[in-house]
Amino acid sequence: MPIPDDGDSGFVGPGMPGPDMGGAGDAFSAFFGLAVVLVIAGAVFSVVVAARKRRILRDAGIDPFTVDAAIAAKVLRSDLLAPSTPAAQVAPSIEKRLAELDDLRARGVISEDEHREARAAVLKG
């Protein structure tokens, strides 16, 4: 037995909006339209922000396509990232070394001649 053709050749499956869903189809269309508008608005906003950033960087004399590499290079060259020497390995200042020599001489640990020679060596470097 042939199926009567009422002129609608499209297929509408269960759960899909169609002519038999009434208000649900209208709600889906409204939601879909809102989603499309939001996506387009987001794309336009992104393009405007990117154009403004590019102009600001160009006015400052910075290449906007390599700004991230320039910042990374500057950070890596900074003194804040330089490896520090542990406190135990830092050489004491000349003043501290001379004060230690004076203390050793005062306590009688080294003689006057040893003090003079050590002092000369510290001052020499």
C-alpha positions as a Markdown table, in Angstrom:
| # | Residue | x | y | z |
|---|---|---|---|---|
| 1 | Met | 0.0 | 0.0 | 0.0 |
| 2 | Pro | 1.5 | 3.3 | -1.0 |
| 3 | Ile | 2.2 | 6.0 | 1.6 |
| 4 | Pro | 0.2 | 9.2 | 0.9 |
| 5 | Asp | 2.4 | 12.2 | 0.1 |
| 6 | Asp | 1.1 | 15.4 | 1.7 |
| 7 | Gly | 3.9 | 17.6 | 0.1 |
| 8 | Asp | 6.3 | 17.4 | 3.1 |
| 9 | Ser | 9.4 | 15.6 | 2.0 |
| 10 | Gly | 11.5 | 16.4 | 5.1 |
| 11 | Phe | 12.1 | 13.9 | 7.8 |
| 12 | Val | 11.4 | 14.9 | 11.4 |
| 13 | Gly | 12.5 | 12.4 | 14.0 |
| 14 | Pro | 11.4 | 12.1 | 17.5 |
| 15 | Gly | 12.7 | 14.8 | 19.8 |
| 16 | Met | 13.5 | 17.1 | 16.9 |
| 17 | Pro | 11.8 | 20.4 | 16.6 |
| 18 | Gly | 9.3 | 20.4 | 13.9 |
| 19 | Pro | 5.8 | 21.3 | 13.0 |
| 20 | Asp | 4.3 | 19.0 | 15.6 |
| 21 | Met | 6.3 | 20.4 | 18.6 |
| 22 | Gly | 4.5 | 23.7 | 18.8 |
| 23 | Gly | 6.1 | 26.0 | 21.5 |
| 24 | Ala | 9.2 | 23.8 | 21.9 |
| 25 | Gly | 10.3 | 24.5 | 18.4 |
| 26 | Asp | 9.8 | 28.3 | 19.0 |
| 27 | Ala | 11.9 | 28.1 | 22.2 |
| 28 | Phe | 14.7 | 26.2 | 20.3 |
| 29 | Ser | 14.7 | 28.7 | 17.5 |
| 30 | Ala | 14.9 | 31.6 | 20.0 |
| 31 | Phe | 17.8 | 29.9 | 22.0 |
| 32 | Phe | 19.7 | 29.1 | 18.8 |
| 33 | Gly | 19.2 | 32.7 | 17.5 |
| 34 | Leu | 20.5 | 34.0 | 20.8 |
| 35 | Ala | 23.5 | 31.7 | 20.7 |
| 36 | Val | 24.4 | 32.8 | 17.2 |
| 37 | Val | 24.1 | 36.5 | 18.2 |
| 38 | Leu | 26.4 | 35.9 | 21.2 |
| 39 | Val | 29.0 | 34.1 | 19.1 |
| 40 | Ile | 29.0 | 36.9 | 16.6 |
| 41 | Ala | 29.2 | 39.5 | 19.3 |
| 42 | Gly | 32.1 | 37.7 | 20.9 |
| 43 | Ala | 34.0 | 37.5 | 17.6 |
| 44 | Val | 33.5 | 41.2 | 17.0 |
| 45 | Phe | 34.6 | 42.0 | 20.5 |
| 46 | Ser | 37.8 | 39.9 | 20.1 |
| 47 | Val | 38.7 | 41.6 | 16.8 |
| 48 | Val | 38.2 | 45.1 | 18.3 |
| 49 | Val | 40.3 | 44.3 | 21.3 |
| 50 | Ala | 43.1 | 42.7 | 19.2 |
| 51 | Ala | 43.1 | 45.8 | 16.9 |
| 52 | Arg | 43.4 | 48.2 | 19.9 |
| 53 | Lys | 46.2 | 46.2 | 21.5 |
| 54 | Arg | 48.1 | 46.1 | 18.2 |
| 55 | Arg | 47.7 | 49.8 | 17.8 |
| 56 | Ile | 49.0 | 50.5 | 21.3 |
| 57 | Leu | 52.0 | 48.2 | 20.9 |
| 58 | Arg | 52.8 | 49.8 | 17.5 |
| 59 | Asp | 52.6 | 53.3 | 19.0 |
| 60 | Ala | 55.0 | 52.2 | 21.7 |
| 61 | Gly | 57.5 | 50.9 | 19.1 |
| 62 | Ile | 57.0 | 47.2 | 19.9 |
| 63 | Asp | 56.3 | 44.5 | 17.3 |
| 64 | Pro | 52.9 | 43.1 | 18.3 |
| 65 | Phe | 53.7 | 39.7 | 16.8 |
| 66 | Thr | 56.8 | 39.2 | 18.9 |
| 67 | Val | 55.9 | 40.9 | 22.1 |
| 68 | Asp | 55.7 | 37.7 | 24.1 |
| 69 | Ala | 59.2 | 36.7 | 23.0 |
| 70 | Ala | 60.5 | 40.1 | 23.9 |
| 71 | Ile | 59.0 | 39.9 | 27.4 |
| 72 | Ala | 60.3 | 36.4 | 27.9 |
| 73 | Ala | 63.8 | 37.5 | 26.9 |
| 74 | Lys | 63.7 | 40.5 | 29.2 |
| 75 | Val | 62.6 | 38.4 | 32.1 |
| 76 | Leu | 65.3 | 35.7 | 31.5 |
| 77 | Arg | 68.0 | 38.4 | 31.4 |
| 78 | Ser | 66.8 | 40.0 | 34.7 |
| 79 | Asp | 68.8 | 39.8 | 37.8 |
| 80 | Leu | 65.9 | 38.3 | 39.7 |
| 81 | Leu | 66.3 | 35.0 | 37.9 |
| 82 | Ala | 70.1 | 34.9 | 38.1 |
| 83 | Pro | 71.2 | 32.0 | 40.1 |
| 84 | Ser | 72.2 | 33.1 | 43.6 |
| 85 | Thr | 75.1 | 31.8 | 45.5 |
| 86 | Pro | 74.4 | 30.1 | 48.8 |
| 87 | Ala | 75.2 | 32.2 | 51.9 |
| 88 | Ala | 77.9 | 29.8 | 53.0 |
| 89 | Gln | 79.8 | 30.3 | 49.8 |
| 90 | Val | 79.7 | 34.1 | 49.7 |
| 91 | Ala | 83.1 | 35.5 | 50.4 |
| 92 | Pro | 83.1 | 37.8 | 53.4 |
| 93 | Ser | 83.8 | 41.4 | 52.8 |
| 94 | Ile | 87.3 | 42.9 | 53.3 |
| 95 | Glu | 86.1 | 44.7 | 56.4 |
| 96 | Lys | 84.9 | 41.4 | 58.0 |
| 97 | Arg | 88.1 | 39.6 | 57.1 |
| 98 | Leu | 90.2 | 42.4 | 58.6 |
| 99 | Ala | 88.1 | 42.4 | 61.7 |
| 100 | Glu | 88.6 | 38.6 | 62.1 |
| 101 | Leu | 92.3 | 39.1 | 61.7 |
| 102 | Asp | 92.3 | 41.8 | 64.4 |
| 103 | Asp | 90.3 | 39.5 | 66.7 |
| 104 | Leu | 92.7 | 36.6 | 66.2 |
| 105 | Arg | 95.6 | 38.9 | 67.0 |
| 106 | Ala | 93.9 | 40.3 | 70.1 |
| 107 | Arg | 93.1 | 36.8 | 71.4 |
| 108 | Gly | 96.7 | 35.8 | 70.8 |
| 109 | Val | 95.9 | 33.1 | 68.2 |
| 110 | Ile | 98.2 | 34.7 | 65.6 |
| 111 | Ser | 101.4 | 36.8 | 66.1 |
| 112 | Glu | 101.9 | 40.4 | 65.1 |
| 113 | Asp | 104.0 | 39.3 | 62.0 |
| 114 | Glu | 101.3 | 36.8 | 60.9 |
| 115 | His | 98.7 | 39.5 | 61.4 |
| 116 | Arg | 100.7 | 41.9 | 59.2 |
| 117 | Glu | 101.2 | 39.3 | 56.5 |
| 118 | Ala | 97.5 | 38.2 | 56.5 |
| 119 | Arg | 96.4 | 41.8 | 56.5 |
| 120 | Ala | 98.5 | 42.6 | 53.5 |
| 121 | Ala | 97.2 | 39.5 | 51.7 |
| 122 | Val | 93.6 | 40.5 | 52.3 |
| 123 | Leu | 94.2 | 44.0 | 51.1 |
| 124 | Lys | 96.0 | 42.7 | 48.0 |
| 125 | Gly | 93.0 | 40.7 | 47.1 |
